[in-house]
Structure formats: C-alpha cells, structure tokens
Backbone atoms as SQL, in Angstrom:
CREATE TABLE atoms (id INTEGER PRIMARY KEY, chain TEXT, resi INTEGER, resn TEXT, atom TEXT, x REAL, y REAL, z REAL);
INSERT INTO atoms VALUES
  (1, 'A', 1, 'UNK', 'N', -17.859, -43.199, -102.419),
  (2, 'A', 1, 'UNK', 'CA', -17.666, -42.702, -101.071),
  (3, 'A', 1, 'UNK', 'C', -17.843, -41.193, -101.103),
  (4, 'A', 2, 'UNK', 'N', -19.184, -40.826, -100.577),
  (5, 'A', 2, 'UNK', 'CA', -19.069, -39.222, -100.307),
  (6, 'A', 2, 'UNK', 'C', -18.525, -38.136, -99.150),
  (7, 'A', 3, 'UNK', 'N', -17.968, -37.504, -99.158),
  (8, 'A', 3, 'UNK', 'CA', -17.472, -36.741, -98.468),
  (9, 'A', 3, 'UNK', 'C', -18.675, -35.256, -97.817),
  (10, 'A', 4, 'UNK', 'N', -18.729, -35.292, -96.801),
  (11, 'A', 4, 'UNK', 'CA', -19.465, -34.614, -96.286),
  (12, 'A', 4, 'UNK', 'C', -18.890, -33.390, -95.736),
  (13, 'A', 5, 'UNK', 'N', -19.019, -32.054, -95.915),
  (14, 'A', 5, 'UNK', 'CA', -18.506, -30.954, -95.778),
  (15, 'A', 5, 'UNK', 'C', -18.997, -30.355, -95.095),
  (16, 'A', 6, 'UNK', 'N', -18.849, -30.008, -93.799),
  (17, 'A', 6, 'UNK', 'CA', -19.733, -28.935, -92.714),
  (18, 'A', 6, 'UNK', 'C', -18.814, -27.835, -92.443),
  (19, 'A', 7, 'UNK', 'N', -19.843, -26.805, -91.886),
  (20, 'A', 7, 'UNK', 'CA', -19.293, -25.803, -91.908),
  (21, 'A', 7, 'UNK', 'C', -18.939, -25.381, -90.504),
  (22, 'A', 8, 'UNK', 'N', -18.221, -24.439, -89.923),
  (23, 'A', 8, 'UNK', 'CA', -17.166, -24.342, -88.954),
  (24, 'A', 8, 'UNK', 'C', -18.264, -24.131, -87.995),
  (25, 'A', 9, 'UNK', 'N', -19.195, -23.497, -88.143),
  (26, 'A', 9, 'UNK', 'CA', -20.270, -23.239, -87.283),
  (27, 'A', 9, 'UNK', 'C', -21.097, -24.362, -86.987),
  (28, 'A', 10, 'UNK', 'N', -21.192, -25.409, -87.684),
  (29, 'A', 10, 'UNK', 'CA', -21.832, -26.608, -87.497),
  (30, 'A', 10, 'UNK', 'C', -20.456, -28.010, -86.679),
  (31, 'A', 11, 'UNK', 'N', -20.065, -27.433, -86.520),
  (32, 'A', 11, 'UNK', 'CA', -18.494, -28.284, -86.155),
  (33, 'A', 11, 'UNK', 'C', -18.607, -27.726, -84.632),
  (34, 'A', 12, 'UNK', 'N', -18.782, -26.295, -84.482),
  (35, 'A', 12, 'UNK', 'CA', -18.977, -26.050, -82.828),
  (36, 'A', 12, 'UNK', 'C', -20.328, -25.936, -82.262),
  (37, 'A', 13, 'UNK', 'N', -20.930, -26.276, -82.929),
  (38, 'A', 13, 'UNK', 'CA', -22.225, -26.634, -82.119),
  (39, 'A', 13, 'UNK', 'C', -22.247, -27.987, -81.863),
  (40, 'A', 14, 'UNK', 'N', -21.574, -29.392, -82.946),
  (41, 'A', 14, 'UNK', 'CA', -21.728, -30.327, -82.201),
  (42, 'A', 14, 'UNK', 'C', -20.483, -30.370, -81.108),
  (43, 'A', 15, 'UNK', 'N', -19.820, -29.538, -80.522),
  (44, 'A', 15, 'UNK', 'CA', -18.718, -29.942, -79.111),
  (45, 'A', 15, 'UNK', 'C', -19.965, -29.624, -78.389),
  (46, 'A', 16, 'UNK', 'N', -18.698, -31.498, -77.292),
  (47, 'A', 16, 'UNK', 'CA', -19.982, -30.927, -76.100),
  (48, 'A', 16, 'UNK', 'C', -19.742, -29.894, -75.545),
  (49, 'A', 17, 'UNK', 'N', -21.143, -29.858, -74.690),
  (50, 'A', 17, 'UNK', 'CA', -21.406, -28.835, -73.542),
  (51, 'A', 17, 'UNK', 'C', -20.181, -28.586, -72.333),
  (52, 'A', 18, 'UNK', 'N', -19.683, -29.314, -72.625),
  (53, 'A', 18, 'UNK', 'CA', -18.507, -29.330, -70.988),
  (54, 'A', 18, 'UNK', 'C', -17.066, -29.069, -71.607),
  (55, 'A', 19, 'UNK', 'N', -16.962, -29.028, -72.722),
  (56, 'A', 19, 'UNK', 'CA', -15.614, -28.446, -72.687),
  (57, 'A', 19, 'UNK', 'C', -15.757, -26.886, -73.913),
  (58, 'A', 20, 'UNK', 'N', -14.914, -25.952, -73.551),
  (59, 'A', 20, 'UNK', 'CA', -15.354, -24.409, -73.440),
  (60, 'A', 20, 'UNK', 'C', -14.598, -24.970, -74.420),
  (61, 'A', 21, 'UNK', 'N', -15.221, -24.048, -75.428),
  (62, 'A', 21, 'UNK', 'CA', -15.132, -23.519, -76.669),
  (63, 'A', 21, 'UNK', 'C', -13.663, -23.142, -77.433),
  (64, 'A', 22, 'UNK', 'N', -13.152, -21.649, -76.376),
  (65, 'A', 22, 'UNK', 'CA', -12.370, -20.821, -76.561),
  (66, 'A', 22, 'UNK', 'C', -10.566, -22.105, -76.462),
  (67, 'A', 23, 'UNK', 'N', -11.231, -23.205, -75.041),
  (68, 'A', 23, 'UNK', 'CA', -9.654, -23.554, -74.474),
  (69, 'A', 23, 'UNK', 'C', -9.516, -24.919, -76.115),
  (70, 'A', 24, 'UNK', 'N', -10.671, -25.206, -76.615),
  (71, 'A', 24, 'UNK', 'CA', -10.353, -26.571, -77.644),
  (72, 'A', 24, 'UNK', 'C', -9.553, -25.648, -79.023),
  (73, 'A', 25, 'UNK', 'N', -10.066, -24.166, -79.553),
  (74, 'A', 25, 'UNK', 'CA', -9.335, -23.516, -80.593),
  (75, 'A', 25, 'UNK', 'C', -8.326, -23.537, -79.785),
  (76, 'A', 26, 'UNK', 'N', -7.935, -22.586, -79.149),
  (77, 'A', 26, 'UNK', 'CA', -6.272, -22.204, -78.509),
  (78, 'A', 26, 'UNK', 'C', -5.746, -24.016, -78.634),
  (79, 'A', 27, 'UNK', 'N', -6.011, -24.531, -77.811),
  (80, 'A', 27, 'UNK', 'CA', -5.424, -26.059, -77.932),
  (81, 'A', 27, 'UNK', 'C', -4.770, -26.698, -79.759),
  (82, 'A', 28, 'UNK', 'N', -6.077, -26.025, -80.880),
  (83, 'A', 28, 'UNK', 'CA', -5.778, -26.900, -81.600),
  (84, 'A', 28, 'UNK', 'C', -4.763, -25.526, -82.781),
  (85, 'A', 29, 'UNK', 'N', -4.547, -24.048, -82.267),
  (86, 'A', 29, 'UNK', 'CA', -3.763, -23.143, -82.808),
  (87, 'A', 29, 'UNK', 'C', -2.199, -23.916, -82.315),
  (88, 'A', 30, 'UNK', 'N', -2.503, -23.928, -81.084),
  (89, 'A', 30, 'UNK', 'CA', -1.350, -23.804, -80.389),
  (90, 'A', 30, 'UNK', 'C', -0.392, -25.428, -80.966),
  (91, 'A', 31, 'UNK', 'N', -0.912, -26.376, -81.272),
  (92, 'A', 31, 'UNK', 'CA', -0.594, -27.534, -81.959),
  (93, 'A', 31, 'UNK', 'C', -0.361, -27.509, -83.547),
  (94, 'A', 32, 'UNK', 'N', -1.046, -26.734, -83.908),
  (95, 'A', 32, 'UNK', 'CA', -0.650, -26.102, -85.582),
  (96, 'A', 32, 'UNK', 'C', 0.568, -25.491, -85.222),
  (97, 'A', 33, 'UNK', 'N', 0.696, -24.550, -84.384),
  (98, 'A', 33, 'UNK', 'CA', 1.824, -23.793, -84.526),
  (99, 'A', 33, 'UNK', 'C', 3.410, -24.603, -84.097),
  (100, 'A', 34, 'UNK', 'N', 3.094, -25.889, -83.417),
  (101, 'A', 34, 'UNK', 'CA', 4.478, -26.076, -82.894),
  (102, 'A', 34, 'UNK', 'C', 5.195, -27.101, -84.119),
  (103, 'A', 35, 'UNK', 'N', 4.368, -27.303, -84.694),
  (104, 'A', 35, 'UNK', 'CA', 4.624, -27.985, -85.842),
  (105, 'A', 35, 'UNK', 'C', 5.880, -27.271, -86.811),
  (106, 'A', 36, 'UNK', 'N', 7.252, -28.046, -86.602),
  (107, 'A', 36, 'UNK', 'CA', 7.855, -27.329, -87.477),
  (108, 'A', 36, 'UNK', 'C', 8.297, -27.495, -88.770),
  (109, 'A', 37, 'UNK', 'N', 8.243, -26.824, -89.395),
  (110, 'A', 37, 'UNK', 'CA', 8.305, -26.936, -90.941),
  (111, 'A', 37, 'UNK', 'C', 9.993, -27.447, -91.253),
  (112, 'A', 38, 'UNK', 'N', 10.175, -28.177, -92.085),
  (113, 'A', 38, 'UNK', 'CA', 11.168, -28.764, -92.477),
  (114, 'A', 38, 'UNK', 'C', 11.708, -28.315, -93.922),
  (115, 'A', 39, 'UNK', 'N', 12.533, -28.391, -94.510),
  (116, 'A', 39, 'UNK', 'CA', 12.917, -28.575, -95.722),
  (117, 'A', 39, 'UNK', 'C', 13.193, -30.325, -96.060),
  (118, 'A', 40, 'UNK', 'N', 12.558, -30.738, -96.801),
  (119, 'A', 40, 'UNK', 'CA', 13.291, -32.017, -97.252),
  (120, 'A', 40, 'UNK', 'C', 14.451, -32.116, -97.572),
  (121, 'A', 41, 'UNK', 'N', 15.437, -32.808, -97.106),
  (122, 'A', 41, 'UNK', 'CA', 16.494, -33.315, -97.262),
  (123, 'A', 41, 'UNK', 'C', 16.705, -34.515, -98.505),
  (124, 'A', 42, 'UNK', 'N', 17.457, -34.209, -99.142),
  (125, 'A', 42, 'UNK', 'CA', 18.035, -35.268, -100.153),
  (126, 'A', 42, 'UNK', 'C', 19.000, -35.741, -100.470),
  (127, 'A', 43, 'UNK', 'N', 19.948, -35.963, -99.651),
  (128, 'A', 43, 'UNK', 'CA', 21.473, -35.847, -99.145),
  (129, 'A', 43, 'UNK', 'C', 21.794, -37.199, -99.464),
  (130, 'A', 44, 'UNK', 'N', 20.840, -38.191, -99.784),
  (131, 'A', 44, 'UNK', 'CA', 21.095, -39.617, -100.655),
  (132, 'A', 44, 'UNK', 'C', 21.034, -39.791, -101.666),
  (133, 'A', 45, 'UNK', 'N', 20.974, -38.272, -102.162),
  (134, 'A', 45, 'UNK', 'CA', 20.546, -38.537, -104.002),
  (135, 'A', 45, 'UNK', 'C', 21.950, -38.721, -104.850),
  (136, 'A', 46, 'UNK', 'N', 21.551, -39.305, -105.602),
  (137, 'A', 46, 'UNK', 'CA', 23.282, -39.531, -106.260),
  (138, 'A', 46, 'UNK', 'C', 24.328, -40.428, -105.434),
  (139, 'A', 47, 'UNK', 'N', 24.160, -41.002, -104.499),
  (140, 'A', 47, 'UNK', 'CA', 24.796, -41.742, -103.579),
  (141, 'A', 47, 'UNK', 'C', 24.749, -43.096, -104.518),
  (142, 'A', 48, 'UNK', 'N', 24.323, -43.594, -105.036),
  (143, 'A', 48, 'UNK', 'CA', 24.382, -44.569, -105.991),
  (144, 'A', 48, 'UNK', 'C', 25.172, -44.672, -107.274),
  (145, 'A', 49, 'UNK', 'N', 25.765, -43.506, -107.545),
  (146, 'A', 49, 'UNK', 'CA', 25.912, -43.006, -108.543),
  (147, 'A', 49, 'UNK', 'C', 26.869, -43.742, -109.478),
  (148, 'A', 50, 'UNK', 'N', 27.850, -44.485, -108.627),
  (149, 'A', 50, 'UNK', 'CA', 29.369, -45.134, -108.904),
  (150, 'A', 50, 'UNK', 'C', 28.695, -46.847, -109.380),
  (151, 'A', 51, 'UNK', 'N', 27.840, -46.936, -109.105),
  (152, 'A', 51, 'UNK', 'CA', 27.365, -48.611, -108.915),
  (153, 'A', 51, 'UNK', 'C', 26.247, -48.450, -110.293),
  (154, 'A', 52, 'UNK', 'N', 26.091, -47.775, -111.083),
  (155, 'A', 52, 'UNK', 'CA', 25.131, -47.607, -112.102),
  (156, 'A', 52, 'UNK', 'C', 25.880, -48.830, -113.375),
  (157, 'A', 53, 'UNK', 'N', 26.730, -48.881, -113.310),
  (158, 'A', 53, 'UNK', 'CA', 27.298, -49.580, -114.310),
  (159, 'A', 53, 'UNK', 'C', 27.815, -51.352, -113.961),
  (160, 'A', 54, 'UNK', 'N', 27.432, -51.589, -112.825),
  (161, 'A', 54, 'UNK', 'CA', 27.757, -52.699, -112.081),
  (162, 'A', 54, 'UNK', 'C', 26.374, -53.150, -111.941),
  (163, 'A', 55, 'UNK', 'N', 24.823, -52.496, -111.621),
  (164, 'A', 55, 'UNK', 'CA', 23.933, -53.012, -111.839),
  (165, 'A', 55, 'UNK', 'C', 22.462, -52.586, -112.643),
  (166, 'A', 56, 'UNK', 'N', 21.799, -53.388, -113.044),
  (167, 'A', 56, 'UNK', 'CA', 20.338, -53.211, -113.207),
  (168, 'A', 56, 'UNK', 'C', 19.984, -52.100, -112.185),
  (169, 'A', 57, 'UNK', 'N', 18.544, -51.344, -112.309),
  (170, 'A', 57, 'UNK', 'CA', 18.333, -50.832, -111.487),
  (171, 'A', 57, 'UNK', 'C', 17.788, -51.755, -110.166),
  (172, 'A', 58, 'UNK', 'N', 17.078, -53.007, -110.613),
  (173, 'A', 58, 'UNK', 'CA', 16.389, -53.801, -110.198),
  (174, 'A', 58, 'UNK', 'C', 17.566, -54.601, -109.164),
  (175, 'A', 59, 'UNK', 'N', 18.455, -55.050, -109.748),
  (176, 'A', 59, 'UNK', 'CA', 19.576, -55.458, -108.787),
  (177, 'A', 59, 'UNK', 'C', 19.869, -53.936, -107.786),
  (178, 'A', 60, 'UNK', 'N', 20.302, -52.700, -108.250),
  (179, 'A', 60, 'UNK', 'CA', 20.303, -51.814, -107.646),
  (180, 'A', 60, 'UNK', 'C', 19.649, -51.885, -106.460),
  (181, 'A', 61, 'UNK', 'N', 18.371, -51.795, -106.529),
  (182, 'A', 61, 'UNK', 'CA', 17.034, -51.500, -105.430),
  (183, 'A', 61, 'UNK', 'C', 17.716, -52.940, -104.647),
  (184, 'A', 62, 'UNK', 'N', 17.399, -54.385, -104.934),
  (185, 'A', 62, 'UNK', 'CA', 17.757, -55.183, -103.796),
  (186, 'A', 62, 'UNK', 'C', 19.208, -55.078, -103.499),
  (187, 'A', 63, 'UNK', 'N', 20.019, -54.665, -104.158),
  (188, 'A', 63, 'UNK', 'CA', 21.329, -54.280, -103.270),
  (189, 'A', 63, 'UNK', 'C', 21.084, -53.598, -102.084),
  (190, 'A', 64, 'UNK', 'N', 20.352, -52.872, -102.370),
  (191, 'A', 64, 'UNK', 'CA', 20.276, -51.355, -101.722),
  (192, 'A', 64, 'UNK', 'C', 19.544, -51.563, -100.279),
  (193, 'A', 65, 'UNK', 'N', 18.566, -52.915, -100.450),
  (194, 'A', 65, 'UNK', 'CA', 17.968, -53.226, -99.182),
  (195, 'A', 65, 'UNK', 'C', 18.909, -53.982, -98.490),
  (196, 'A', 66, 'UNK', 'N', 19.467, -54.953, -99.249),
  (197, 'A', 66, 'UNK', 'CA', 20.460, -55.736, -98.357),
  (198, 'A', 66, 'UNK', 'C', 21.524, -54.487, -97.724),
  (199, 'A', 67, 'UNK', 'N', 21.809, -53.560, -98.042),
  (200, 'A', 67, 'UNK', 'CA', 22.542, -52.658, -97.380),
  (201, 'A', 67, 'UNK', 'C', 22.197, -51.967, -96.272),
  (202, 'A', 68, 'UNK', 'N', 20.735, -51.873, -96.250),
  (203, 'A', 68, 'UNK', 'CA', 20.240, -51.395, -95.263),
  (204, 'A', 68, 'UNK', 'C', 19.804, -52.381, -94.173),
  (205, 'A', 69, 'UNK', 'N', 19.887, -53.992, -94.318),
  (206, 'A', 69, 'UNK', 'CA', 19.237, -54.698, -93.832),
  (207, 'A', 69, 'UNK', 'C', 18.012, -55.377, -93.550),
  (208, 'A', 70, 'UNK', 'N', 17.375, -54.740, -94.708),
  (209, 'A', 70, 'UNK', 'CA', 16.230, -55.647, -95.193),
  (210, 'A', 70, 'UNK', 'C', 15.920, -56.716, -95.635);
C-alpha cells in the first residue's frame, strides 16, 4: 500500500472553485485550536493491587470485566 504525499500547494489547487480559500484554513486553524490537550489520567493504576494474591492475572482481567459489566 503506497502512500501518496502532495504538497500544500497541490492540496489548494484541487479545492473547489466555490469555496474561498482563506474561510476553509481559518475553519480548519480554528478546529486545531479548540482541541484541548489533556493530560492522561491514571487514577486506576494500582487499584488492583489488594487482589494480586487472590488471582491469576488472567482470572484478574475477567474479574475485572465482570465488575464492570461485561
């Protein structure tokens, strides 16, 4: 599967003719920008921690769905 790489100038020549140029960048800045950045959270890590000796990890994991309701 090849990947085809064009260049930014070949990207606005194929938009059509009817929608302006200037309002599709601002549109697609303005959508980059509202995007907000997160920190990942890991606030479940070690939450298992007490049950390590009661199971497999493998029992672990399907415990762990039945807990959630899977």
């Amino acid at each position: 599967m090849s990947t085809q790489v064009r260049s930014l100038q070949q990207l606005v020549q194929e938009l059509p003719p009817e929608i302006p140029k200037s309002e599709t960048f601002e549109f697609l800045l303005a959508k980059q920008s509202h995007r907000a950045r997160k920190v990942l959270q890991q606030e479940w890590a070690g939450a298992l921690r007490d049950y390590r000796e009661q199971y497999t990890s493998l029992e672990l994991e399907r415990q762990a769905l039945a807990w959630r309701g899977e």
